[in-house]
XYZ file of C-alpha atoms in Angstrom:
221
model
C 11.696 10.667 17.944
C 10.989 7.779 20.660
C 9.880 4.751 19.321
C 10.039 2.364 22.423
C 8.114 -0.398 22.218
C 5.123 -1.341 24.257
C 4.578 -4.736 25.769
C 3.303 -7.100 22.941
C 1.221 -10.333 23.382
C 3.038 -13.663 23.040
C 2.818 -14.251 19.581
C 6.044 -15.362 17.599
C 4.246 -13.863 14.263
C 4.322 -10.372 15.826
C 7.896 -10.513 16.608
C 9.027 -11.211 13.195
C 10.965 -8.329 11.795
C 9.010 -7.279 8.549
C 7.660 -3.968 7.068
C 3.860 -3.087 7.005
C 3.256 -0.577 4.040
C -0.354 1.178 4.423
C -1.369 2.857 1.105
C -3.760 5.499 1.807
C -6.226 7.422 -0.889
C -5.965 4.640 -3.376
C -8.122 5.495 -6.451
C -10.135 2.480 -7.095
C -13.539 2.906 -8.135
C -15.744 0.794 -10.490
C -18.230 2.321 -12.890
C -20.944 1.524 -15.030
C -20.185 2.081 -18.610
C -23.497 0.745 -21.031
C -23.738 -2.941 -19.802
C -20.161 -3.560 -17.874
C -17.928 -2.375 -15.174
C -14.607 -0.541 -15.502
C -12.236 0.669 -13.178
C -12.501 4.424 -13.077
C -9.379 6.351 -14.675
C -8.736 9.527 -16.676
C -7.458 7.576 -19.989
C -10.938 5.812 -20.588
C -13.512 8.091 -18.739
C -12.274 11.619 -19.150
C -15.633 13.007 -20.463
C -17.610 11.371 -17.388
C -14.854 12.993 -15.040
C -15.144 16.021 -16.390
C -19.065 16.098 -16.456
C -19.284 14.838 -12.991
C -20.786 17.326 -9.971
C -18.559 15.234 -7.670
C -14.695 15.745 -7.817
C -13.392 12.327 -8.886
C -10.000 10.704 -8.375
C -8.789 8.909 -11.176
C -5.618 7.652 -10.900
C -5.567 4.044 -10.048
C -2.221 3.915 -12.235
C -0.654 5.174 -9.128
C -1.360 1.937 -7.086
C -0.550 -0.234 -9.965
C 2.652 1.479 -10.024
C 3.474 0.825 -6.510
C 2.357 -2.278 -6.335
C 4.499 -3.553 -8.639
C 7.662 -2.240 -7.332
C 6.360 -3.730 -3.863
C 5.610 -6.987 -4.797
C 8.876 -7.294 -7.054
C 10.873 -6.135 -4.528
C 13.385 -8.805 -2.919
C 12.078 -7.494 0.696
C 8.978 -9.275 -0.579
C 10.046 -12.071 -1.777
C 11.995 -12.837 1.232
C 8.803 -12.724 2.807
C 9.297 -9.327 4.702
C 6.656 -7.239 3.360
C 2.967 -7.260 3.855
C 0.579 -4.483 2.198
C -2.874 -3.037 2.862
C -4.270 -0.420 0.786
C -7.231 1.790 1.948
C -9.098 3.546 -0.915
C -10.123 6.960 -1.041
C -14.219 5.543 -0.941
C -13.161 3.611 2.708
C -12.605 -0.065 1.235
C -9.710 -1.746 3.059
C -7.657 -4.403 1.176
C -5.152 -6.968 2.150
C -2.535 -8.131 -0.285
C -1.026 -11.551 -0.237
C 2.924 -11.192 -0.536
C 2.137 -13.705 -3.441
C 0.167 -11.774 -5.312
C 1.807 -11.199 -8.834
C 0.763 -7.887 -10.150
C -0.480 -7.951 -14.151
C 1.947 -6.898 -15.940
C -0.089 -4.515 -18.384
C -2.429 -1.688 -16.975
C -5.063 -3.511 -18.641
C -5.450 -6.680 -17.056
C -4.621 -4.782 -13.666
C -8.099 -2.567 -14.059
C -9.805 -5.922 -14.726
C -8.367 -7.430 -11.802
C -9.814 -4.349 -9.682
C -13.151 -4.412 -11.002
C -13.233 -8.130 -10.135
C -12.040 -7.361 -6.718
C -14.439 -4.572 -5.817
C -17.283 -6.787 -7.068
C -16.331 -10.307 -5.526
C -14.604 -8.732 -2.474
C -11.788 -11.269 -3.132
C -9.585 -12.791 -5.789
C -8.115 -16.353 -5.604
C -5.159 -17.989 -7.120
C -6.041 -19.714 -10.393
C -3.994 -22.638 -9.111
C -4.507 -23.527 -5.244
C -7.508 -21.269 -4.915
C -5.407 -19.304 -2.446
C -7.001 -15.622 -1.476
C -4.516 -13.406 -2.902
C -6.367 -10.246 -2.507
C -9.480 -9.567 0.150
C -11.344 -6.789 1.058
C -11.408 -6.680 4.745
C -13.400 -4.498 7.523
C -11.881 -1.575 8.559
C -10.019 0.094 10.403
C -6.749 -1.247 9.351
C -5.480 -0.629 13.001
C -6.954 -3.911 13.930
C -4.721 -6.104 11.792
C -1.505 -4.463 13.165
C 0.781 -5.961 15.191
C 0.748 -4.252 18.691
C 3.509 -2.049 20.081
C 5.620 -1.598 16.875
C 6.480 1.736 15.411
C 4.202 3.365 13.009
C 5.468 5.783 10.934
C 3.653 8.570 8.268
C 5.619 9.564 5.165
C 4.893 12.627 3.814
C 7.344 15.676 1.986
C 5.449 17.958 3.757
C 7.104 17.044 7.093
C 9.272 19.174 8.762
C 11.150 15.835 9.724
C 13.645 15.227 6.857
C 15.528 12.083 7.171
C 18.180 9.844 5.733
C 16.607 6.736 5.646
C 19.772 4.631 5.850
C 20.680 6.429 8.994
C 16.594 6.357 10.406
C 16.246 2.607 9.553
C 18.951 1.011 11.714
C 18.032 2.863 14.850
C 14.154 1.156 14.480
C 13.448 -1.575 17.406
C 13.804 -5.241 16.381
C 10.448 -6.188 14.939
C 7.370 -5.194 12.610
C 7.643 -1.740 11.282
C 4.800 0.376 10.075
C 4.889 3.006 7.182
C 1.967 5.015 6.059
C 2.164 6.383 2.564
C -0.177 7.937 0.226
C -1.333 6.191 -3.255
C -2.770 9.011 -4.661
C -1.729 12.440 -7.110
C -2.421 14.988 -4.480
C -3.555 15.891 -0.904
C -2.658 14.410 2.875
C -2.676 11.002 4.393
C -4.255 10.157 7.956
C -1.488 9.683 10.170
C -3.909 10.041 13.078
C -2.735 6.777 14.159
C 0.996 7.235 13.589
C 3.860 7.985 15.987
C 5.264 10.371 13.755
C 5.555 11.977 10.243
C 8.882 11.828 8.371
C 9.973 12.920 4.934
C 13.114 11.071 3.112
C 14.024 13.141 0.330
C 13.889 17.225 -0.402
C 12.217 16.427 -3.693
C 8.541 15.392 -4.073
C 8.357 11.611 -4.458
C 5.778 9.471 -6.269
C 4.259 6.327 -4.211
C 6.075 4.352 -6.191
C 9.534 5.501 -5.755
C 8.842 6.458 -1.913
C 8.207 2.745 -1.333
C 11.109 1.752 -3.675
C 13.583 3.669 -1.289
C 11.992 2.137 2.075
C 12.369 -1.275 0.707
C 15.866 -0.958 0.025
C 16.655 0.360 3.005
C 15.691 -2.600 4.890
C 17.127 -4.679 2.485
C 20.469 -3.305 2.898
C 19.943 -3.670 6.576
C 18.640 -7.122 6.829
C 20.989 -8.079 3.774
C 18.494 -9.131 1.315
C 20.047 -9.093 -2.033
């Protein structure tokens, strides 16, 4: 695999070491139940899902677990992580590293419904934007010339992350992962697709392994 960098704009923020994670096909869909909107999920809306003519994915808990893993990681607390969420309904969301993910799934569902309605979530302390719906495609927000790596258990390229990561060039590194229960991610804009376990991993565990590999590399404790 060749990860040579292309020439990049002379911008210091584009050259800084950091990990950018794109979570694809996240299940975030609000539905109206009686007189209020709720985040579609299997636990609360099993009847609606079973009766729908459309095949509905309803696992926002996968995104919830993954965001907790990422936002709580030492990598994020060290200022070395950026997250984008691309939902199955083509909504693109930018996550502020300062976002504190709610500790209960119930509160998370309410937060996501609010985001889908208002397009932004702001901090109650200083009005800083913590979540924001932005225009597609995600590639317009990515640093130029850096490696873009798809992650899939179905890839024929099985690697050891702790050997793979130190060989990557300095600067931003982008990983694409799925935040859904089943299906394939879009790797059309990636340079390569890798697998880093002989077993299928949840998005949360996969992201945790990526964070840990870079925390080791950059000596983040």
